[in-house]
Amino acid sequence: MTTAAAPSRIKVGIVGGTGYTGVELLRLLSQHPQVELTAITSRKEDGMPVSDMYPNLRGHVNLAFQTPEKAALEQCDVVFFATPHGVAMSQAEALLKHKVRIIDLAADFRLQDLQVFEQWYKMPHACPPVLRQSAYGLVELNREKIANAQVIGNPGCYPTTVLLGLAPLLEGGKKLIDTSNIIADCKSGVSGAGRKAEVGSLFSEASDNLKAYAVRGHRHHPEISEQLQILAGQPVGLIFVPHLVPMIRGMFSTLYARILPEALDTDFQALFEERYADEPFVDVMPAGSLPETRSVRASNVLRIAVHRPEGGNQLVVLVAQDNLVKGASGQAVQNMNLMFGLPESTGLTQVAVLP
Amino acid sequence: MTTAAAPSRIKVGIVGGTGYTGVELLRLLSQHPQVELTAITSRKEDGMPVSDMYPNLRGHVNLAFQTPEKAALEQCDVVFFATPHGVAMSQAEALLKHKVRIIDLAADFRLQDLQVFEQWYKMPHACPPVLRQSAYGLVELNREKIANAQVIGNPGCYPTTVLLGLAPLLEGGKKLIDTSNIIADCKSGVSGAGRKAEVGSLFSEASDNLKAYAVRGHRHHPEISEQLQILAGQPVGLIFVPHLVPMIRGMFSTLYARILPEALDTDFQALFEERYADEPFVDVMPAGSLPETRSVRASNVLRIAVHRPEGGNQLVVLVAQDNLVKGASGQAVQNMNLMFGLPESTGLTQVAVLP
Amino acid sequence: MTTAAAPSRIKVGIVGGTGYTGVELLRLLSQHPQVELTAITSRKEDGMPVSDMYPNLRGHVNLAFQTPEKAALEQCDVVFFATPHGVAMSQAEALLKHKVRIIDLAADFRLQDLQVFEQWYKMPHACPPVLRQSAYGLVELNREKIANAQVIGNPGCYPTTVLLGLAPLLEGGKKLIDTSNIIADCKSGVSGAGRKAEVGSLFSEASDNLKAYAVRGHRHHPEISEQLQILAGQPVGLIFVPHLVPMIRGMFSTLYARILPEALDTDFQALFEERYADEPFVDVMPAGSLPETRSVRASNVLRIAVHRPEGGNQLVVLVAQDNLVKGASGQAVQNMNLMFGLPESTGLTQVAVLP
Amino acid sequence: MTTAAAPSRIKVGIVGGTGYTGVELLRLLSQHPQVELTAITSRKEDGMPVSDMYPNLRGHVNLAFQTPEKAALEQCDVVFFATPHGVAMSQAEALLKHKVRIIDLAADFRLQDLQVFEQWYKMPHACPPVLRQSAYGLVELNREKIANAQVIGNPGCYPTTVLLGLAPLLEGGKKLIDTSNIIADCKSGVSGAGRKAEVGSLFSEASDNLKAYAVRGHRHHPEISEQLQILAGQPVGLIFVPHLVPMIRGMFSTLYARILPEALDTDFQALFEERYADEPFVDVMPAGSLPETRSVRASNVLRIAVHRPEGGNQLVVLVAQDNLVKGASGQAVQNMNLMFGLPESTGLTQVAVLP
């Protein structure tokens, strides 16, 4: 069924394209050979050509922002929501009636546990039945379900790095690491905070500075925990400390796990290499490598290096991605490709920009 | 009279200390040996310790923000206004009745021409008589008037660089350069835009980027023009193009002027060196020097280098300052010192922070 | 003749690919649909996989660096030199014997005036006859000659912005501006200094800082002057002041020219729009626009905005490009496309990366 | 004895002042009220005024670099070595004969274990007897010994943060945390790599990028371990992963320790506050605080915040400092003050520069 869709172009709508995940979707989709961008909505910017707000798109995207009313989203094959939390779930049922598939880049379809969702996002869920049928859009862990889903909850940026960095250690109930006490020390570029006008994201606040934030609790923590539990088949104890780093794009997670005594002979390098051998967007680097965020800047690749300092009982997994690509919009396009039966890397083969 | 004030400390109030010029005033005044900080106002942050907003001040400033009503500003010797345009002029007369001197870091007392003020700042002036008695606070050009003034209009950051960079060429009706066609290509760090939450000042917008702005007209243009005319004794034609540069602090102005045929034998290096020989905060660097903004970071020094490419008829004057110090709060303290008969560099001798 | 080459892939060699123009060539050429990368040389890094030095190329470029001896460059269709000045000219004649075309990203084939070359680059030219037959590779100004050339001198980054920003005003002996006194105030990101280990290019030196440099004379000045004279049919007086700005990529040139009295009625916006109407890589923005360097980051587009402050007699032309793409490697690929009869934008349609 | 030195100024020499710790020493010492800077050596820059290399010192430091032969260091009261590892130990005995005290900012007197020193620094120690009498210059942990020492090994920047962040938990054999498995995830600005011309420290390499480095082993690891063992009275198991962050100054260490079951009732906030209550340069922030590196930029203060996510059994200690001040030159001056009987904060009371 899905493969039949490939010959004609996928009609794509974007709701709320004024933020960074929106412009990144536009950058990727405007170069995607199987996509026809048909509508992009912004109530506030109705009528403004997209390329007036984002001059990098001049000559590439000729659409103007429209109100949702004018945008005829129900005629799209798929709609991406690059909106605040709560928007996608309010429009999902109406679109699904028209057989429009949905990829939400916010949190509406990430957490299966309704109570946890409502605790962290301070709003009731608008459509629990849709949520139950949605798929968590981390392709490398959930490929089959995504291919058959109508609604995708595109993962958070931090969860993408932590989950892909830990999956080979936990999947299928493996007994390799102490799951009571995993540490994720994560560092994010400032674009992760979005394009909102907030003092903390000002150049003069964030430049030449580093801080930890949300140490008391970050919304990505329950998302990671839910998925880790699914992976491991049991609850996993995780300490998660995010940090804000003066770079535009880029996310780097340093994961610490204690190897169980019975697993000390494991070849962790081989474990990771084998796990991701067929993945087009996960690069397990050679032993001893030190990934850099710039090596994935503007690309959908996530790089992993596995270290074991002094050959001891502590595993250190280093994970680098571009938070706006593999951590958001690139992953969303990867989900779309999968949903529509296209080769997964269609439109996502850009070489990272370095320097 | 003023010298008598030195033994006891100057009681200082700050109105609106939540922005960057405010915290910079606090940094400088908290280390000033002759100052007693007595009040700082913010209607919005009433009750918040200043050091909660600005943790660099922990252990140095014990004040909390207060509403203007509680702050008893009329008991101060001097009040600095680190507020938006329009605030100082609305409170000036009330304070002057109590013999409180006023230093406004906004534009209320910069432009003598009321019509020009109202055209650029879109508000009527609240107290023209006070304006007429105020002094333009560029110490190096206006020392005597400042020493005797009750109200100071502290210069804009761009005007400080352009005026000090051109003064030796224009003062006293000198006939050295073509005054019909001077170009000021100016580059500013992002802190010049203040601590307002605006999209254009976000890290992800301003970092790794450069643009010109306000090419159609910038509020500092009429300020510069008015002062240039005073200096030169005639109108001066100036093209002024400001640029936004990804650095926190720092301003760099590149000034281009055509040397008049009759002035081609002038020793411009000597002209500048002599003009500023006794100035503690203007450093005319040796011939051939290339000033860097970091060489004045966090200090009140402004550095100038005079170039004449290939010995031709074009003069290129390079001017570097810290926009928050000599371009704003440091200059304001320099004005205060002068007004209270203190040595001009009291509390302003910090070495620039490099790297 | 050239069109015949298109069906089979162009065999491309790169000499000296370890610098920033080298890795940028690799980024672009590895995605070019008509190119087969066959060799890349580095005497120092012989045997090292290219992707070990540049991890962004992992999975995209499988070549290893080779010594020139092993690289069999004479079997290539075209060789790019991303080397220091002096290398290309020493190897040009040998390659030309094998009908290998040459695109030099250094200065060996930029300046036609041998005396000027030797004065600025402190070396005799190794092959004046080759130089005389070479073409200056600024496609928009020199398309026909490039299409038929065997050897291209790829322009410097500064000259590209200044020449394209001034060409519509000067071409064909137009009498629009005072050509005795044009000012180019240019700002460059740090990657323009290359990947050499030099103190001045260190992060801790160049970050949060701005300075002018080479005010006494920069090698790009005679290159610009020679081309301006060709354009204008007469010598042009230019003051050129380059500045170093804390961004990785990006170049912004602010050009100032006095409009001649007889040309005050000119519609300069229309002049520029018409001149570049058919150019795929020159974007004349709408009147009043303010280009940003990030709007061209990692793309081959150069954007121009034309301003006339207060409608006066001074023209201000703003030009933004990515110094490594349109200012270097992208332009080199554009030249290659033209030389081999390919559509000029083949492999160069990437959307700029913003934010 | 030492108090007698205060009235007359301390004669200070600096060996090797061309790096970042050197210029930072000059910034601090030139403003120190009890110091007379008498000599600064650099064999390579003999005769160059210090302020030619570091223009921020123009008007503050009038010395020129000298060869060690001319510098008459033996007439100083104290000599700072801001040199590569190995220099101080080669000159220590000669200076000590003249009663000159020594503060080495490199590693020659940091590690008491000679074998460890030689393993990590690849050189034999030149003067083990001097080493044995030297003091490890972390004032807050070693005040008495420092006050009486002739030779100080000034701590590394990473060790300063890790040791001060863990000391309250380990001192005196306290049984509060699992000492077998402490994690230090540390982030440093680029100035920590010094002013050496190395590709990895270039702006275009380090900007807009983040990476871990030296995961296999960093020289500061054995230094931390040796001191932790002294503090705890037993070996401590530490995983130490340093990261390079695109900021000039600033170091941030995130420390993770598991609380022992018997210590779960401990008030860790109170523990830290009491431990450092009298320390002028250690600021234990209120519960829940999130320190930022910019809050200590250019100041000698180190800030600590103690967190216990969800009240669980994991302690997270956040530590921020300026790597060039408390992490290097400021700490060295603090040591000098202590050695000469001055109040410890003499010359070190600068307010941090924010923004």
mmCIF file of C-alpha atoms in Angstrom, chain C residues 4 33 62-63 65-66 78 82 107 111 162 185 203 216-217 236 283 287 295 324 332 338 353:
data_model
loop_
_atom_site.group_PDB
_atom_site.id
_atom_site.type_symbol
_atom_site.label_atom_id
_atom_site.label_comp_id
_atom_site.label_asym_id
_atom_site.label_seq_id
_atom_site.Cartn_x
_atom_site.Cartn_y
_atom_site.Cartn_z
ATOM 1 C CA ALA C 4 29.874 15.480 -24.561
ATOM 2 C CA PRO C 33 25.782 13.950 -9.377
ATOM 3 C CA ASN C 62 35.983 6.736 1.112
ATOM 4 C CA LEU C 63 39.235 8.079 -0.306
ATOM 5 C CA PHE C 65 45.057 11.008 1.214
ATOM 6 C CA GLN C 66 47.881 10.039 -1.101
ATOM 7 C CA VAL C 78 40.113 18.316 -13.731
ATOM 8 C CA ALA C 82 43.373 23.806 -2.514
ATOM 9 C CA ALA C 107 46.298 33.148 -6.116
ATOM 10 C CA LEU C 111 46.508 38.441 -11.148
ATOM 11 C CA VAL C 162 33.396 43.620 -3.878
ATOM 12 C CA ASP C 185 34.557 47.961 4.512
ATOM 13 C CA PHE C 203 39.295 30.608 19.659
ATOM 14 C CA ARG C 216 48.333 48.913 5.214
ATOM 15 C CA GLY C 217 47.704 46.496 2.389
ATOM 16 C CA VAL C 236 39.373 52.838 -9.906
ATOM 17 C CA ASP C 283 20.208 37.311 -5.208
ATOM 18 C CA ALA C 287 14.560 47.392 -1.788
ATOM 19 C CA SER C 295 21.086 33.392 5.146
ATOM 20 C CA LEU C 324 34.018 29.049 1.907
ATOM 21 C CA ALA C 332 35.226 26.572 -7.914
ATOM 22 C CA LEU C 338 30.723 25.771 -16.717
ATOM 23 C CA VAL C 353 21.620 26.310 7.000
#
